CSV table of C-alpha atoms in Angstrom, one decimal:
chain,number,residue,atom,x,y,z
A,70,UNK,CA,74.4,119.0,155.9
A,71,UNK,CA,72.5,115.7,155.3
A,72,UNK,CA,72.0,116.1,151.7
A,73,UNK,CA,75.3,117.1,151.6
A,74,UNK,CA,76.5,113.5,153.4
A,75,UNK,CA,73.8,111.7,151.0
A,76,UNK,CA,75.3,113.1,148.0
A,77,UNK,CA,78.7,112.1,149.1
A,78,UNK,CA,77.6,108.7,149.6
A,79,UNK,CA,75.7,108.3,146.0
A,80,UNK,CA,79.1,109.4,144.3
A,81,UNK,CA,81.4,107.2,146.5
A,82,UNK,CA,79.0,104.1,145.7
A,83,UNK,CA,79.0,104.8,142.4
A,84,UNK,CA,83.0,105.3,141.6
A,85,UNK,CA,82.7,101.6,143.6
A,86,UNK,CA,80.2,100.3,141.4
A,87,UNK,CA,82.1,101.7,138.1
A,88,UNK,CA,85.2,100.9,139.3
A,89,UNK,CA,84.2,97.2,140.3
A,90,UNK,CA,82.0,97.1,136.3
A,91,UNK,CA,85.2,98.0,134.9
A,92,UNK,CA,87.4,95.1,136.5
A,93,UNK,CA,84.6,92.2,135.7
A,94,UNK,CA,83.9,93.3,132.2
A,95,UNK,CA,87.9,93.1,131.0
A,96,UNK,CA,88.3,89.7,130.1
A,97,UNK,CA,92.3,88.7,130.0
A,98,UNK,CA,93.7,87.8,126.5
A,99,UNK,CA,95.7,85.0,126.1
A,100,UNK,CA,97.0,81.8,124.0
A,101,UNK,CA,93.9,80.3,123.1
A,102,UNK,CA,91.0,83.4,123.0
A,103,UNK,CA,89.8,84.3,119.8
A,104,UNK,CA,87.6,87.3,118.3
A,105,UNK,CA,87.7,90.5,117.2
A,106,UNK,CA,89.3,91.4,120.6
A,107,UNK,CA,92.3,89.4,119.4
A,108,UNK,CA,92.1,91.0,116.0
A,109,UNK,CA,92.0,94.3,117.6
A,110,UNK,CA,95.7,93.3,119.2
A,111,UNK,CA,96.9,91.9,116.2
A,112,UNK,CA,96.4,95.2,113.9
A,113,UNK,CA,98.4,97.2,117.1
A,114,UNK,CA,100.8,95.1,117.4
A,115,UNK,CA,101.4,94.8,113.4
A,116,UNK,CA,101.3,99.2,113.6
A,117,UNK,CA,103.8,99.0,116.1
A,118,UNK,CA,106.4,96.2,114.2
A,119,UNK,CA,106.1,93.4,116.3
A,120,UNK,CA,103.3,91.1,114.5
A,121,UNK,CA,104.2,90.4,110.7
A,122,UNK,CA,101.5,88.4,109.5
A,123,UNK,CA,97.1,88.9,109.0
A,124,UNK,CA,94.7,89.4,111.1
A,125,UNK,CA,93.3,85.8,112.3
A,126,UNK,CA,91.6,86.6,115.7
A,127,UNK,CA,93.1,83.7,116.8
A,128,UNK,CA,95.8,84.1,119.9
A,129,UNK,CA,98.6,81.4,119.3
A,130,UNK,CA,101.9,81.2,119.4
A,131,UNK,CA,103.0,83.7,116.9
A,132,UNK,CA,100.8,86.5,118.4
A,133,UNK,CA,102.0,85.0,121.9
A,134,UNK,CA,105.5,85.9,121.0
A,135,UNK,CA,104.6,89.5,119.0
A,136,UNK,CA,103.2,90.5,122.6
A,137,UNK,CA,106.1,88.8,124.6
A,138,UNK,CA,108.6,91.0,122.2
A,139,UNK,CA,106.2,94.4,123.0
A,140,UNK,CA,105.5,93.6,126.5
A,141,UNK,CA,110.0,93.3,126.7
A,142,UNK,CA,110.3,96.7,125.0
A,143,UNK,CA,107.8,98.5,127.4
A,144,UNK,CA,109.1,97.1,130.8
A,145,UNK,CA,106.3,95.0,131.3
A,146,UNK,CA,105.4,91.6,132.7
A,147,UNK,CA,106.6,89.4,129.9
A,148,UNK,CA,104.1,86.5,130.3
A,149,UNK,CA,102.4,86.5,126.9
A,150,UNK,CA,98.9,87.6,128.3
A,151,UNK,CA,97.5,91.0,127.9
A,152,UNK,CA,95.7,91.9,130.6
A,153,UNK,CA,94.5,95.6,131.4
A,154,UNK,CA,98.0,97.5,132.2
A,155,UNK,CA,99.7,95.7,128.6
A,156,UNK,CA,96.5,96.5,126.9
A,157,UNK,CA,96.2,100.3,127.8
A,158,UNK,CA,99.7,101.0,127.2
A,159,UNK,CA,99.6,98.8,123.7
A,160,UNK,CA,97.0,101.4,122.4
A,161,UNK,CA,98.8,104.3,123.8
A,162,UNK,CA,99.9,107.3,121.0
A,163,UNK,CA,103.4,106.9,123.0
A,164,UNK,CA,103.5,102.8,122.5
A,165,UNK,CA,106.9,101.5,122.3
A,166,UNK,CA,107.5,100.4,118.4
A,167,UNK,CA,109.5,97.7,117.1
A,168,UNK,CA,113.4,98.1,115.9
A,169,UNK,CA,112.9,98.3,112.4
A,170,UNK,CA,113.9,95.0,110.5
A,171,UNK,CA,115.3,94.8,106.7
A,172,UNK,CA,113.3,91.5,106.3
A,173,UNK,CA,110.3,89.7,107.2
A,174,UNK,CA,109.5,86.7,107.0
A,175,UNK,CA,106.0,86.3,105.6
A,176,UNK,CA,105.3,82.7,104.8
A,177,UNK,CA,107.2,79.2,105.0
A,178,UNK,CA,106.5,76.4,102.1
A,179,UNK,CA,108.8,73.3,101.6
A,180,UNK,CA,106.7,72.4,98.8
A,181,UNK,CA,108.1,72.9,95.0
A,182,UNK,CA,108.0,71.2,91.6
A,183,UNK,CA,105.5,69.3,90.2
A,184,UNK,CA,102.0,68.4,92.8
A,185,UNK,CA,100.0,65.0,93.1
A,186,UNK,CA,96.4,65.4,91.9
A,187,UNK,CA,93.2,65.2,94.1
A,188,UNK,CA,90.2,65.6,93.5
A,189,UNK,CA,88.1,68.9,94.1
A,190,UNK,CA,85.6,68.2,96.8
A,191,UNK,CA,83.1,70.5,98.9
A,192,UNK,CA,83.8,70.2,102.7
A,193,UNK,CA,79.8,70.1,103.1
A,194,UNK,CA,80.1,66.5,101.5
A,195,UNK,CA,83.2,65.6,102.9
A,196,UNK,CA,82.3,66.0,106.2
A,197,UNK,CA,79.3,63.9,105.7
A,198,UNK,CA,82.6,60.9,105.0
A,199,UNK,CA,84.2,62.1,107.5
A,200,UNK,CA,84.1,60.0,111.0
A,201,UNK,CA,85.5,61.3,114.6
A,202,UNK,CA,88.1,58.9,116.4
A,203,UNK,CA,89.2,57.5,112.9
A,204,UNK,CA,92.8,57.8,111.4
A,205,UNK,CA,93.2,58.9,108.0
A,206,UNK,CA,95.8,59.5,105.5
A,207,UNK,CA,97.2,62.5,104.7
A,208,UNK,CA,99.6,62.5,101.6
A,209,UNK,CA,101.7,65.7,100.8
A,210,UNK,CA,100.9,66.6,97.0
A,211,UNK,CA,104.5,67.9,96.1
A,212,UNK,CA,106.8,65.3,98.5
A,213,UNK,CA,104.4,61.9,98.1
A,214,UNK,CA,105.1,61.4,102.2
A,215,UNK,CA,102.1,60.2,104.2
A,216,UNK,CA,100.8,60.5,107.5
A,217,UNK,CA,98.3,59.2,109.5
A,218,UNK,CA,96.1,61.8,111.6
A,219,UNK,CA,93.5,61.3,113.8
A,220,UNK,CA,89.7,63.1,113.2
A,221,UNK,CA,88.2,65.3,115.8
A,222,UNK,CA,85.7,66.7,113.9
A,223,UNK,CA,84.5,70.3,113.2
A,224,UNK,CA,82.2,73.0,112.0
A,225,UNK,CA,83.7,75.2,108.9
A,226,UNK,CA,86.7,72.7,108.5
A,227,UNK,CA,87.8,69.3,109.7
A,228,UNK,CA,90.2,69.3,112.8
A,229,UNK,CA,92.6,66.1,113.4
A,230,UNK,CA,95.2,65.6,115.9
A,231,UNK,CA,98.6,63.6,115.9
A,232,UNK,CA,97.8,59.8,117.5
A,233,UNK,CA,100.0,59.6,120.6
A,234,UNK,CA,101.2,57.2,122.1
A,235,UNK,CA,102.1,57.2,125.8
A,236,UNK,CA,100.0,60.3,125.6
A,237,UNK,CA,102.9,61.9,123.9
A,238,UNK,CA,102.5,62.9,120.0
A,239,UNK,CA,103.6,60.2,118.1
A,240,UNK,CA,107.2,61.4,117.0
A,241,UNK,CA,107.5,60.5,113.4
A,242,UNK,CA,104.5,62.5,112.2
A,243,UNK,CA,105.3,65.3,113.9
A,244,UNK,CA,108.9,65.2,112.3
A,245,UNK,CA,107.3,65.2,109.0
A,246,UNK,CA,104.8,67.7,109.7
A,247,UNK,CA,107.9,69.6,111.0
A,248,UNK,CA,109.6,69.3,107.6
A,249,UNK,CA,106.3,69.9,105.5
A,250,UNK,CA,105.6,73.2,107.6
A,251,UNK,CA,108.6,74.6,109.5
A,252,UNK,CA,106.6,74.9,112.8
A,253,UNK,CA,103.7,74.7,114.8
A,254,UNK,CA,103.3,78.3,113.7
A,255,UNK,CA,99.5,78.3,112.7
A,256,UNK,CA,99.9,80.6,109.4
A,257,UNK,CA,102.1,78.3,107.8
A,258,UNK,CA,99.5,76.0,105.1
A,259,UNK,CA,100.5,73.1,102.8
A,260,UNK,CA,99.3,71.4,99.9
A,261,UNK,CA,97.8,68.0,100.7
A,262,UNK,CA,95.9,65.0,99.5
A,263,UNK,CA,93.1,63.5,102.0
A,264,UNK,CA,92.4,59.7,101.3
A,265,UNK,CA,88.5,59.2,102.2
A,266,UNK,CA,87.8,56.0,100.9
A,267,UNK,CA,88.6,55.2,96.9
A,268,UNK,CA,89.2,59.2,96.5
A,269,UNK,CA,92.3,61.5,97.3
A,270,UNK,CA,90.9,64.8,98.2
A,271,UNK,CA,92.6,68.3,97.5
A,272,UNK,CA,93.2,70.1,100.6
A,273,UNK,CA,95.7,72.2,102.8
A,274,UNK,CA,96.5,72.2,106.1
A,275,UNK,CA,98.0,74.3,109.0
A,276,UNK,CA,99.7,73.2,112.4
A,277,UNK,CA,97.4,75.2,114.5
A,278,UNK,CA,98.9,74.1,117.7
A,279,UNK,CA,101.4,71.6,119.9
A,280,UNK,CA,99.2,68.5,118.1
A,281,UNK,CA,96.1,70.2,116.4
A,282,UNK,CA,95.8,70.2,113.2
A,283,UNK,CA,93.5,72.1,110.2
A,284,UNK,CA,92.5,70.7,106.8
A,285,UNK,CA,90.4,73.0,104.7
A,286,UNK,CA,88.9,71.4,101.3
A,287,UNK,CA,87.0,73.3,98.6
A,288,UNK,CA,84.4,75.3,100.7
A,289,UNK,CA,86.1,75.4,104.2
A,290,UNK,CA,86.2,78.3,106.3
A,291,UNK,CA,88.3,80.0,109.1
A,292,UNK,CA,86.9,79.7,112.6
A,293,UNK,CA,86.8,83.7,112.7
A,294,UNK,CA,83.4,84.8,111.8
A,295,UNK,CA,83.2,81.5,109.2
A,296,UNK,CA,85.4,83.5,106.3
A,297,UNK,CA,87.3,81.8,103.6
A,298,UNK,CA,91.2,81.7,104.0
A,299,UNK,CA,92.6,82.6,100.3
A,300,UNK,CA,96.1,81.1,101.9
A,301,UNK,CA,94.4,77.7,101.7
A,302,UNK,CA,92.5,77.8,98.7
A,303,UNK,CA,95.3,78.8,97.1
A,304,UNK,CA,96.5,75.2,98.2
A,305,UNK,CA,94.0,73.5,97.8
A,306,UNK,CA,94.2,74.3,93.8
A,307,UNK,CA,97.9,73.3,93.8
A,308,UNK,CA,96.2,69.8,95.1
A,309,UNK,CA,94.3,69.5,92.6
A,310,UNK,CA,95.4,71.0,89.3
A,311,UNK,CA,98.9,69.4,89.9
């Protein structure tokens, strides 16, 4: 009878233990997480209709509203976050798909005609020009508009932000960056000129968030796992073969 109780008790402190490993190691995904978790979702949710773009691995507002549109279908908590219930039914054989659609959009450019010419420049040495907390002018290579954007700085690319004022984004330039990109949608790239000193540089840029923005010059790579983004090289060579 006593081994009988002791092996009862080894097998009720170890459903704990595995029950208690299982809530600690899932970490909840949400606006903002990146990583092959993230890509993981993305593939699913493009399987299943709701996600119409590529894999990034980065969780913003177009994958946000892709899980907001599955978690609706499925009769879950539509908050935008997966946490374990949406991610166990997302993978299920029996996951609620998408109403088909005749068309998707796939990309967004308000850029046509002929382009401005920069010159081709490796981010290595750009970045070296580069200095954090300084504005710098951003010219769009088909339209001739400018803007003025603020540097952050960054690893594979360089990362700027709209100057606010009142700690609000300064209106204007987010109108125009409105108009050069259609949203803040972070897939959506556009063909640019960066003026570093006496040079204008080809590059491209995305709206990767409410005010953060990503230029990629000749060289730059994508936050996920430091690959190249053909998207914005094919950009970049619009900036600087005119």
């Amino acid at each position: 009878m006593k081994r009988i109780l002791i092996l009862l008790l080894l097998i009720a402190l170890l459903t704990v233990s595995a029950s208690t490993l299982g809530d600690e190691s899932f970490e909840i995904i949400r606006q903002g997480s990146k990583g092959e978790p993230v890509v993981r979702v993305q593939e699913r949710l493009l399987d299943l209709g709701y996600y119409a773009y590529k894999m990034t691995g980065s969780y913003q507002t177009v994958t946000r509203s892709a899980v907001i549109s599955y978690q609706v279908a499925s009769g879950l908590m539509s908050d935008g976050t997966i946490g374990e219930e949406s991610y166990r039914e997302l993978f299920l054989r029996s996951a609620v798909r998408a109403p088909f659609r005749a068309t998707i959009p796939l990309t967004y450019t308000a850029q046509s005609g002929s382009f401005r010419r920069g010159t081709a420049q490796r981010w290595e040495v750009v970045r070296e020009h580069l200095l954090a907390g300084t504005s710098y002018t951003i010219t769009n290579a088909a339209t001739g508009e400018s803007i003025s954007l603020l540097y952050n700085g960054g690893e594979n690319h360089a990362e700027f932000t709209i100057p606010s004022r009142w700690a609000v984004p300064d209106a204007a330039t987010v109108k125009l960056l409105q108009s050069w990109l259609g949203s803040t949608n972070s897939y959506y790239k556009c063909a640019v000129l960066l003026q570093l000193e006496d040079q204008s540089i080809a590059a491209s840029i995305q709206w990767n968030a409410e005010s953060a923005i990503c230029l990629y010059v000749t060289g730059s790579t994508s936050h996920i796992f430091g690959l190249p983004d053909p998207d914005h090289e094919a950009m970049i060579q619009k900036a600087a073969n005119g």
